[in-house]
Short mmCIF file of N, CA and C in Angstrom, two decimals:
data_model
loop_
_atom_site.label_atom_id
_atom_site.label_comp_id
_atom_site.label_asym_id
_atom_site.label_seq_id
_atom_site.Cartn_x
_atom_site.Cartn_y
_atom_site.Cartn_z
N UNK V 1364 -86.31 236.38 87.43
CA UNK V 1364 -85.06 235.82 87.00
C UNK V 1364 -84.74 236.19 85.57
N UNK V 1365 -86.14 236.69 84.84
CA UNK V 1365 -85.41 237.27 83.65
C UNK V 1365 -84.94 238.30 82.99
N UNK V 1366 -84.52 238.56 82.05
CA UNK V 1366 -83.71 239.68 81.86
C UNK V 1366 -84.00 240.13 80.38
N UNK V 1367 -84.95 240.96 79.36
CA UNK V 1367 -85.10 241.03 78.70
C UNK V 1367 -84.42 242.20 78.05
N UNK V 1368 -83.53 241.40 76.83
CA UNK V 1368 -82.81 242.78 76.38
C UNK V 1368 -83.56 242.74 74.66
N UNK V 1369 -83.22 244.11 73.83
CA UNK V 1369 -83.03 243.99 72.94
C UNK V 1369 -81.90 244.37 71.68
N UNK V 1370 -81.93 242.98 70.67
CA UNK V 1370 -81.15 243.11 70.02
C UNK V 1370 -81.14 243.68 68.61
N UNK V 1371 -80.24 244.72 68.44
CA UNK V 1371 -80.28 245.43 67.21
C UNK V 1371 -80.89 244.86 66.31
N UNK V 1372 -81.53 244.94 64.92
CA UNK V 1372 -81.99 244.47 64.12
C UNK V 1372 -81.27 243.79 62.69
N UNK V 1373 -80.24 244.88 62.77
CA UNK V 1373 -79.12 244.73 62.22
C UNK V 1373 -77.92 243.73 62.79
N UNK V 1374 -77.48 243.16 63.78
CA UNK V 1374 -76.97 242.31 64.63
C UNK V 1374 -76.51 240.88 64.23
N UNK V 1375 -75.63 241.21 63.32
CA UNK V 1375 -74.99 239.83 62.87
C UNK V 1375 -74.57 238.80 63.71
N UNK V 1376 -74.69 237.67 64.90
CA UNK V 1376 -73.91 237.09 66.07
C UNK V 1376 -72.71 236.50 65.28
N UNK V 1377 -72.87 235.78 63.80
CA UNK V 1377 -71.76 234.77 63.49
C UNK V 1377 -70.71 235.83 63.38
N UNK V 1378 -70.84 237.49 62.61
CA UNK V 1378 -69.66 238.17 62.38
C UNK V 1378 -69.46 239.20 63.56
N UNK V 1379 -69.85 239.03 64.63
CA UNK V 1379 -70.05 240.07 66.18
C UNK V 1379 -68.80 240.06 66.41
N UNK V 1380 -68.05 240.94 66.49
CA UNK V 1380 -66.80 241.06 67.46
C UNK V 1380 -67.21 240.60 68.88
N UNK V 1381 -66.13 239.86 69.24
CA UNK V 1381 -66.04 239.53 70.83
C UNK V 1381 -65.54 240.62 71.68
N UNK V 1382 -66.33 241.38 72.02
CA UNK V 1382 -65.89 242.49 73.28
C UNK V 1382 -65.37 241.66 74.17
N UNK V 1383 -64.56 241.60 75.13
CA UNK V 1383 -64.47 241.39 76.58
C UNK V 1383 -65.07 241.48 77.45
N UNK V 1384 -65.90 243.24 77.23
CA UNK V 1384 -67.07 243.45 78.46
C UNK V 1384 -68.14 242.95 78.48
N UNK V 1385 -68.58 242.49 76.93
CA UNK V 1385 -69.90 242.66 76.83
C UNK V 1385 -69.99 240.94 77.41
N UNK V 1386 -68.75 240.18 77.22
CA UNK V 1386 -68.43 238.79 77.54
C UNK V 1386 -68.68 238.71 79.44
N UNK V 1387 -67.85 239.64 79.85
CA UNK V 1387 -67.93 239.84 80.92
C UNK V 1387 -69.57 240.36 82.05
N UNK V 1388 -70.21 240.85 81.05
CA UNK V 1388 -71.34 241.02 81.33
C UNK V 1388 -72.41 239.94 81.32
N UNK V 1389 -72.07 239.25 80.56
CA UNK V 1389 -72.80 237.99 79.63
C UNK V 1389 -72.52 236.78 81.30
N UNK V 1390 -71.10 236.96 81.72
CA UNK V 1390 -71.08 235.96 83.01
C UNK V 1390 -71.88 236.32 84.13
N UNK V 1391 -71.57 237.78 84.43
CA UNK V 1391 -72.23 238.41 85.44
C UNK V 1391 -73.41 237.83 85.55
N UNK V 1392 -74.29 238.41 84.66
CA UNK V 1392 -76.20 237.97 84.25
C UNK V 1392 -76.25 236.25 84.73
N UNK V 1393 -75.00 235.46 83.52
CA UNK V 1393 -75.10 234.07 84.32
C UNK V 1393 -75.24 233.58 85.82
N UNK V 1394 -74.21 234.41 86.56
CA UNK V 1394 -73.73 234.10 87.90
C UNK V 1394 -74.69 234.68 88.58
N UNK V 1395 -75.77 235.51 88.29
CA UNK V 1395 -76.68 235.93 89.17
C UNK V 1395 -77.56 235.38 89.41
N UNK V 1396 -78.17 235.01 87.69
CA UNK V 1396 -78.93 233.83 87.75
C UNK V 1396 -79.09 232.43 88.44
N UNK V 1397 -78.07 232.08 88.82
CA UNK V 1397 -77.43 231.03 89.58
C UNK V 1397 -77.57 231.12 90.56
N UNK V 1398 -76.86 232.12 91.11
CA UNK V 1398 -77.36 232.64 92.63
C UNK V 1398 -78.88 232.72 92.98
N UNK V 1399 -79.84 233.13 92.18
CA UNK V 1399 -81.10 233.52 92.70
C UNK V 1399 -81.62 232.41 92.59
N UNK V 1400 -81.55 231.70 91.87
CA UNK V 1400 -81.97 229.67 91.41
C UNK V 1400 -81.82 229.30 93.05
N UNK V 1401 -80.53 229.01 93.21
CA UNK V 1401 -79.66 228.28 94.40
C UNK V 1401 -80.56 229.10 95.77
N UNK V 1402 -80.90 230.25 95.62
CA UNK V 1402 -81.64 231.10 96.84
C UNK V 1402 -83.09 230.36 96.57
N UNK V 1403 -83.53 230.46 95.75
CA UNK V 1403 -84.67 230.05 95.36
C UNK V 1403 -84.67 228.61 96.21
N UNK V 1404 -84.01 227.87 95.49
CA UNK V 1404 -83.65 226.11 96.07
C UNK V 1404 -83.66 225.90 97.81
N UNK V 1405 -83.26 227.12 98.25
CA UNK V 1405 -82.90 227.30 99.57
C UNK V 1405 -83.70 227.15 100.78
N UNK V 1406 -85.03 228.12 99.73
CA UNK V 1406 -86.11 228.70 100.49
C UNK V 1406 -88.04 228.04 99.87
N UNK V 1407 -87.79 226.77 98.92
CA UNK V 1407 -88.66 226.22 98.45
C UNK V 1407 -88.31 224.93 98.13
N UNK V 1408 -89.33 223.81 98.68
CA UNK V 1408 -88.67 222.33 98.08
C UNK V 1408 -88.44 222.57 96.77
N UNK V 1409 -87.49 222.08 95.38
CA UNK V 1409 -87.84 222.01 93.86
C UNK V 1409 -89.20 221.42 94.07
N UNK V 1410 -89.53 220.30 94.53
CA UNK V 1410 -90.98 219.58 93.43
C UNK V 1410 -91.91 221.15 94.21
N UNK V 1411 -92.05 221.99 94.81
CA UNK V 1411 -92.97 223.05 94.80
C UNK V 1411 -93.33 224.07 93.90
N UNK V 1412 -91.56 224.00 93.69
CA UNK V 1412 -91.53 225.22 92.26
C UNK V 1412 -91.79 224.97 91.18
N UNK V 1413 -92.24 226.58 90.40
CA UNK V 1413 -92.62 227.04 89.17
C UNK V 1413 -91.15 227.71 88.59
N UNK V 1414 -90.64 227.43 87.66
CA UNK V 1414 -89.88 228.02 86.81
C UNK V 1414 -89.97 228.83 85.74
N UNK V 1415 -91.12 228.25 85.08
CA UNK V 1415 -92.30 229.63 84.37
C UNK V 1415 -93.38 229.09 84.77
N UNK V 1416 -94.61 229.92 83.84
CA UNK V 1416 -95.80 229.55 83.57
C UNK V 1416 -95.80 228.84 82.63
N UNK V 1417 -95.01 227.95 82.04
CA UNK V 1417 -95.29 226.89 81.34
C UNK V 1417 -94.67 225.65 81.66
N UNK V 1418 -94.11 225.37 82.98
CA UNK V 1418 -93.68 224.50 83.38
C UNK V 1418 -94.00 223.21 82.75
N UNK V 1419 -95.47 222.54 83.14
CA UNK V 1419 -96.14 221.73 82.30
C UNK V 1419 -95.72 221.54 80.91
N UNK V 1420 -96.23 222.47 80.11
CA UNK V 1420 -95.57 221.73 78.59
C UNK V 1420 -93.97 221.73 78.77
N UNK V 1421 -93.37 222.66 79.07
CA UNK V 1421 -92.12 222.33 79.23
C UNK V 1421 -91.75 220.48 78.97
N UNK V 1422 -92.43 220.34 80.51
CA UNK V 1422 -91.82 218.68 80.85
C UNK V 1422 -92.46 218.23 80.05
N UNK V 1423 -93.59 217.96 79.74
CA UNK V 1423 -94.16 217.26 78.67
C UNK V 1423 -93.74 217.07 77.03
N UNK V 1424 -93.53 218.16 76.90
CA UNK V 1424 -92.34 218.12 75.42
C UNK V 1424 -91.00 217.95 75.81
N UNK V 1425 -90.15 217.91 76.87
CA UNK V 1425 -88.68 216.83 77.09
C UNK V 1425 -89.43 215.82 76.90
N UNK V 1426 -90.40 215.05 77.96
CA UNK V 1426 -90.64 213.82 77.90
C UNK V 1426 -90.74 213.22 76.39
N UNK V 1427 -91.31 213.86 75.66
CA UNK V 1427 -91.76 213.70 74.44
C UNK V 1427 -90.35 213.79 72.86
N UNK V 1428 -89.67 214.71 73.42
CA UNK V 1428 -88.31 214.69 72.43
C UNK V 1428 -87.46 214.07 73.06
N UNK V 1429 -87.46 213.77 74.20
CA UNK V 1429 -86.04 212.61 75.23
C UNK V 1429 -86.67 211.97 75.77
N UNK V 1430 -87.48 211.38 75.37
CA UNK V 1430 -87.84 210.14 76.47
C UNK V 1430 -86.71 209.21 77.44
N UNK V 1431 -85.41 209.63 76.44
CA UNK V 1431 -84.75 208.71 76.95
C UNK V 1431 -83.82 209.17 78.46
N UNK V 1432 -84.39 211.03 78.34
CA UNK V 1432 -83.47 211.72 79.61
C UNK V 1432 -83.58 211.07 81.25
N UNK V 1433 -82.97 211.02 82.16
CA UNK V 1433 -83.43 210.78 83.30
C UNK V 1433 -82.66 211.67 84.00
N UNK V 1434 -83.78 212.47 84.70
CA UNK V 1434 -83.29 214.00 85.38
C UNK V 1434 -82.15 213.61 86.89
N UNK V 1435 -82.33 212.06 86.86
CA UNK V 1435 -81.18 211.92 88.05
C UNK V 1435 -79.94 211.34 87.48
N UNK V 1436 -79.36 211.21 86.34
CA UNK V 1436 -78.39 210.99 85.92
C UNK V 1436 -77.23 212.33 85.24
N UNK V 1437 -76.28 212.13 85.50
CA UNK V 1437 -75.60 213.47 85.64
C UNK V 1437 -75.46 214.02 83.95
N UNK V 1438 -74.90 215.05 83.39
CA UNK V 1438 -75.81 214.99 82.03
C UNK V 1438 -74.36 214.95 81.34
N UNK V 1439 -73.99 214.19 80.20
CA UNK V 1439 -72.88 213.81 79.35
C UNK V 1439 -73.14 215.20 78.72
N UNK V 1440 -71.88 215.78 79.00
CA UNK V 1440 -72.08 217.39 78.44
C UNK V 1440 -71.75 217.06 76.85
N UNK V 1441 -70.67 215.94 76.82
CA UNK V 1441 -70.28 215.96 75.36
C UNK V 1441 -71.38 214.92 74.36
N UNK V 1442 -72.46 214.71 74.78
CA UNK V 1442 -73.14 214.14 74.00
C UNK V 1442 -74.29 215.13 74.08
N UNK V 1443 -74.36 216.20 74.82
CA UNK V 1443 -75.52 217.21 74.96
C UNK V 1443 -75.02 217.89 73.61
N UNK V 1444 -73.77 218.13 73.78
CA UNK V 1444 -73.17 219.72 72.41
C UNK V 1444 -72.80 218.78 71.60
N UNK V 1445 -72.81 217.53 71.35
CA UNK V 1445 -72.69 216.44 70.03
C UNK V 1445 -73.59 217.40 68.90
N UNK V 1446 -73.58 216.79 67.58
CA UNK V 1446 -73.44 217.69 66.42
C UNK V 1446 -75.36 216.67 66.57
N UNK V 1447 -75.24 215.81 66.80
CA UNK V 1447 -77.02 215.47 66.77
C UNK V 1447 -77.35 215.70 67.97
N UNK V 1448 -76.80 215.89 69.32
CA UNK V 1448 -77.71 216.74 70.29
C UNK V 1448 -77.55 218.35 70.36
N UNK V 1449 -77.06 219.04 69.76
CA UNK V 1449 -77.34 219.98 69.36
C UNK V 1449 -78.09 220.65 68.49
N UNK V 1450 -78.45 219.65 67.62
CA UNK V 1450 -80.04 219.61 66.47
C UNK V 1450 -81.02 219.37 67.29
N UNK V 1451 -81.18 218.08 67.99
CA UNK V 1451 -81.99 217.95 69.10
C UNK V 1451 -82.63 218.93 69.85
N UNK V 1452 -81.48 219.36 70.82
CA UNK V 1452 -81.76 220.61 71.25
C UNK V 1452 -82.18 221.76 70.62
N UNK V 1453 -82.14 222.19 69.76
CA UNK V 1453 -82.04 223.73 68.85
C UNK V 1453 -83.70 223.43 68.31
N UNK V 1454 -83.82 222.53 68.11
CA UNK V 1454 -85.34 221.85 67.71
C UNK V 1454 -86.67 222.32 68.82
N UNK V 1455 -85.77 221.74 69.95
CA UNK V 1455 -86.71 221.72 71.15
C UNK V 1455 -86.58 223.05 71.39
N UNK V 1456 -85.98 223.85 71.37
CA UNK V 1456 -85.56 225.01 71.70
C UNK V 1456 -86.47 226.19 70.99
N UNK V 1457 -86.15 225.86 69.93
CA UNK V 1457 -86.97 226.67 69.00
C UNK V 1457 -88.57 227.04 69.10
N UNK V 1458 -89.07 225.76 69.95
CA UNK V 1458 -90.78 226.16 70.10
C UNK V 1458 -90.56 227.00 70.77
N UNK V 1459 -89.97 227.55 71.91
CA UNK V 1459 -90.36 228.34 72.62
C UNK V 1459 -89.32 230.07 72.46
N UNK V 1460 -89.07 230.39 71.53
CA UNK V 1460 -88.72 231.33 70.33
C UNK V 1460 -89.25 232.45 70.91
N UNK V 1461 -90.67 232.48 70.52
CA UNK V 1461 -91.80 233.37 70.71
C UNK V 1461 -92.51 233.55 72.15
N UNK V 1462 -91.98 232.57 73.10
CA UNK V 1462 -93.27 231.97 74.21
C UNK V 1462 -92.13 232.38 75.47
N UNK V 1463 -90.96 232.15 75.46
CA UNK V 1463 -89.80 232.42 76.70
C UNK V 1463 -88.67 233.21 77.21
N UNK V 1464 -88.65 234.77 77.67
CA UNK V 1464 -87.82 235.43 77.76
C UNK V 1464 -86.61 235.00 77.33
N UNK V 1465 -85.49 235.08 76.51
CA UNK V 1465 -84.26 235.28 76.78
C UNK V 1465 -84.09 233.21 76.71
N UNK V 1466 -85.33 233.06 76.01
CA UNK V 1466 -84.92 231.34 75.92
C UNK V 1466 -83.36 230.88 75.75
N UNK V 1467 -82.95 231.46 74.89
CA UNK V 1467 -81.08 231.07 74.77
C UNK V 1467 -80.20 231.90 75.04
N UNK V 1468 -80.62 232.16 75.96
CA UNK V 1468 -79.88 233.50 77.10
C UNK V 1468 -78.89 232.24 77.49
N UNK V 1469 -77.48 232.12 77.81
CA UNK V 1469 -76.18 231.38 78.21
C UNK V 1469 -76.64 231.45 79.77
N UNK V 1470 -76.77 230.21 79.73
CA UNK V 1470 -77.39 230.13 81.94
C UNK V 1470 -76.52 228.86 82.16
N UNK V 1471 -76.15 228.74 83.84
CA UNK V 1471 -75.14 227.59 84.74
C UNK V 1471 -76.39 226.59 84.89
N UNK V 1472 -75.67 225.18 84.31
CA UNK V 1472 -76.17 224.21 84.85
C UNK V 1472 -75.76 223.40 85.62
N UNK V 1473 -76.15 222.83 86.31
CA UNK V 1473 -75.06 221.45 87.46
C UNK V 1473 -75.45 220.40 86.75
N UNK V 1474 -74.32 220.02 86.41
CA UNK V 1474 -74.04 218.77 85.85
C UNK V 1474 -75.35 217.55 86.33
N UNK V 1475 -74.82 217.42 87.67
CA UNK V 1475 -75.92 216.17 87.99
C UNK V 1475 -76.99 217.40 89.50
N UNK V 1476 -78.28 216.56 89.66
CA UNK V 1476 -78.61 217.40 90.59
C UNK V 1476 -77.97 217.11 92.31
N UNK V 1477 -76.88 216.05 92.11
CA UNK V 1477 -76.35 215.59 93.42
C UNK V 1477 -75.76 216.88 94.58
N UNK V 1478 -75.48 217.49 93.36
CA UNK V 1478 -74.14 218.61 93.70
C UNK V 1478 -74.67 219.93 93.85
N UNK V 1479 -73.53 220.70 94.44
CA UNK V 1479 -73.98 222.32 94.01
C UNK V 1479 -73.03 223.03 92.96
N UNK V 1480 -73.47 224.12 93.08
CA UNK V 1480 -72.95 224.45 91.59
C UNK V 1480 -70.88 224.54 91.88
N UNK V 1481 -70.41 224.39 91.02
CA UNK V 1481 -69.17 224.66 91.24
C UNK V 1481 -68.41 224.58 90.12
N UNK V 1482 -67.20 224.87 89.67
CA UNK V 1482 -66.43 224.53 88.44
C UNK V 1482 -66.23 223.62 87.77
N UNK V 1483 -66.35 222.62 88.57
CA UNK V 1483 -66.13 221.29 87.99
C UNK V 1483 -67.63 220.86 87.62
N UNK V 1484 -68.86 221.34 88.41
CA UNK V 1484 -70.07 220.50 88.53
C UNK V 1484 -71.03 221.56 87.34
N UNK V 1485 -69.98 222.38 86.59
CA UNK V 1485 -71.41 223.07 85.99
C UNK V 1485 -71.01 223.44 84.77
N UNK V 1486 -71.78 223.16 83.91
CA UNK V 1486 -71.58 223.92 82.77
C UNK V 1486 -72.60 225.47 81.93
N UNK V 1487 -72.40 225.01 80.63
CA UNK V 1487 -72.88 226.67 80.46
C UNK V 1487 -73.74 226.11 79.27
N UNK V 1488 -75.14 226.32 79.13
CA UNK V 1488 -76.02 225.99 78.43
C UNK V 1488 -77.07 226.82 78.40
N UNK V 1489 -77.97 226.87 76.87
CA UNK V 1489 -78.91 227.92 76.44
C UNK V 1489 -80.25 227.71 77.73
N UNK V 1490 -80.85 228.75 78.19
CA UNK V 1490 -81.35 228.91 79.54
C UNK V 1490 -82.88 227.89 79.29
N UNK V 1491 -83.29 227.05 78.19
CA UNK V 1491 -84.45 226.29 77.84
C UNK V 1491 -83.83 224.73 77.85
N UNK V 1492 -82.38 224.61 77.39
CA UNK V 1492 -81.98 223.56 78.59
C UNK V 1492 -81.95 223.19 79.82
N UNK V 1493 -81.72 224.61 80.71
CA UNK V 1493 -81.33 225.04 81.96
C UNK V 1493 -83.19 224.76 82.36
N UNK V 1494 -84.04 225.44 82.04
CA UNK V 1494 -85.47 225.06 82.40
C UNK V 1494 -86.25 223.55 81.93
N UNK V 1495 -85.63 222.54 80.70
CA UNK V 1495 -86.29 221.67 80.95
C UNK V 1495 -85.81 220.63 81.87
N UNK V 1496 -84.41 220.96 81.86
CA UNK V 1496 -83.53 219.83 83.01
C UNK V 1496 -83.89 220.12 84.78
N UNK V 1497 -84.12 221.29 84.72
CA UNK V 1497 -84.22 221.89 86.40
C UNK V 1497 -85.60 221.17 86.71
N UNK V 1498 -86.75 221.85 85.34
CA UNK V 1498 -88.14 221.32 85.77
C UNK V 1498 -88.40 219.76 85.86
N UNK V 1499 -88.09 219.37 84.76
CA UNK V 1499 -87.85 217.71 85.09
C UNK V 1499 -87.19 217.27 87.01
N UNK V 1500 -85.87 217.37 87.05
CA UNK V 1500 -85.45 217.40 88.20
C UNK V 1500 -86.51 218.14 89.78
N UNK V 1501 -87.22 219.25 89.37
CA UNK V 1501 -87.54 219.11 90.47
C UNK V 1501 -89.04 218.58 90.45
N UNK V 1502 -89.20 217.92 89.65
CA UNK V 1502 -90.31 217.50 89.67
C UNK V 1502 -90.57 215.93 90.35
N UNK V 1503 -89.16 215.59 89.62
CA UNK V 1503 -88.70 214.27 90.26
C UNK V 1503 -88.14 213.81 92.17
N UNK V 1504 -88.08 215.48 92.28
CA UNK V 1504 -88.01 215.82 93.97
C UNK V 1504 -86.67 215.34 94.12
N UNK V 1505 -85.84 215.86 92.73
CA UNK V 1505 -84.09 215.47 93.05
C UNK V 1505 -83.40 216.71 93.32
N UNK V 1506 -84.23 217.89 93.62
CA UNK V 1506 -83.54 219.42 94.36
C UNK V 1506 -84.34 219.29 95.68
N UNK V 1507 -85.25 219.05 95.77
CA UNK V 1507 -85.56 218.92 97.48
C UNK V 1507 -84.30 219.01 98.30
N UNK V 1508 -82.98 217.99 98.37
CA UNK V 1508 -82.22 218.46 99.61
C UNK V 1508 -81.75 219.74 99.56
N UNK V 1509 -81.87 220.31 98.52
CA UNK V 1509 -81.40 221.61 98.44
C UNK V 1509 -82.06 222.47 100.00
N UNK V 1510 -83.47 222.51 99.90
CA UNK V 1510 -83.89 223.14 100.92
C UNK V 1510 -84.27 222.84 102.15
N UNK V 1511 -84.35 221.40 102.23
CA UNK V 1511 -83.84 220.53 103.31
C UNK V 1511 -82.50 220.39 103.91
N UNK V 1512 -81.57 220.82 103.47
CA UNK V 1512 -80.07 220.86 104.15
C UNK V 1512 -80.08 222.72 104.57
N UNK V 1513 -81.08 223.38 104.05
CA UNK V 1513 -80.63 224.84 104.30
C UNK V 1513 -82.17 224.93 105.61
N UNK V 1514 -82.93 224.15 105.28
CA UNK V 1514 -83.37 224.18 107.06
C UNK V 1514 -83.13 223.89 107.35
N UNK V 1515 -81.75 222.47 107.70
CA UNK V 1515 -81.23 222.19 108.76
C UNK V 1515 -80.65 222.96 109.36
N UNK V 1516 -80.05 223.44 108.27
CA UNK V 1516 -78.64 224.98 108.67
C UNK V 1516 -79.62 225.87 109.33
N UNK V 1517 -80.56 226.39 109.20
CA UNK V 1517 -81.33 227.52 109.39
C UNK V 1517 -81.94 227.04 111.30
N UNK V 1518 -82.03 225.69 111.47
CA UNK V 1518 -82.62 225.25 112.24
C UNK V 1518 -81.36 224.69 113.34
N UNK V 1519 -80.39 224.31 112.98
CA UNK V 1519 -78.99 224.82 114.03
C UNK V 1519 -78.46 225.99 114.06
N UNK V 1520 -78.94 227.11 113.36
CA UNK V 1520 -78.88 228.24 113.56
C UNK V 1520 -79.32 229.08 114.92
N UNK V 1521 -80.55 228.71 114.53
CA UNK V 1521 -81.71 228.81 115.82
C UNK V 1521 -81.33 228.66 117.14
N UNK V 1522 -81.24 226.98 117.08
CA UNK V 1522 -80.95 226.59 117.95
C UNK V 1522 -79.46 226.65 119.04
N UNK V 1523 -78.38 227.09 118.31
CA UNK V 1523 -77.40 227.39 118.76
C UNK V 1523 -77.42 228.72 119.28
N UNK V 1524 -78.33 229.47 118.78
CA UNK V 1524 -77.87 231.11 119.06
C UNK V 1524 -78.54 231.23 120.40
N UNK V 1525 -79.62 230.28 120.42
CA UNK V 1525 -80.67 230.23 121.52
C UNK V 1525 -80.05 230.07 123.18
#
């Protein structure tokens, strides 16, 4: 799922011209990512999956900087990009700098894990949000129907063609 690029050395982001393509590219990578998550979800309960090899500390340091998160409540986007959950975050973020591909690579999140992804249900957050909220969540076995509604499908599949 990851995508390791590198960035010039020289590479100012605050004075970067906004290309279009390179914007346009930047969704693409998102939307794929998404897709292969959601395939992933499809074809594995969440509480089975690994998201990295550091899953573990992952959750263990949310637990530890949000105690107060609960991976089944849908996530207040405007108190996530608030000017103190964005310190928050950038904090938590930062350990893993050195340790996580493409850690603030721009990745789709679903709002709550009720839903699937969609316009209304998702937003756009640095991809170490996107991994401590997913891992929390499927740990909590709140993506399970994900792959429980796609063996049902898979299993009236079967059975109808039969």
């Amino acid at each position: 799922m990851s995508v390791t690029t590198q960035v010039p050395k020289d590479f100012d982001a605050e004075n970067a011209d906004n290309f279009e393509d390179i914007e346009k590219q930047f969704a693409v990578k998102a939307v794929q990512q998404m897709a292969t998550y959601w395939a992933i979800l499809e074809k594995v309960p969440g509480c089975k999956l690994r998201l990295t090899k550091m899953d573990d500390d992952i959750y263990e340091h949310l637990k530890k900087d949000f105690p107060e998160f609960d991976p089944a409540v849908p996530i207040n986007e405007d108190e996530m990009k608030s000017k103190a959950g964005k310190e928050r975050w950038r904090a938590f973020m930062m350990a893993y700098e050195k340790k996580i591909d493409d850690y603030n690579f721009g990745t789709l999140l679903r709002v709550s894990p009720k839903t699937e992804y969609g316009e209304k249900e998702t937003i756009f957050v640095p991809r170490m949000q996107f991994y401590a909220v997913e891992i929390a969540r499927n740990r909590a076995g709140l993506n399970d129907w994900v792959y429980e509604q796609a063996e049902r499908e898979r299993n009236e599949a079967k059975y109808s063609s039969a």
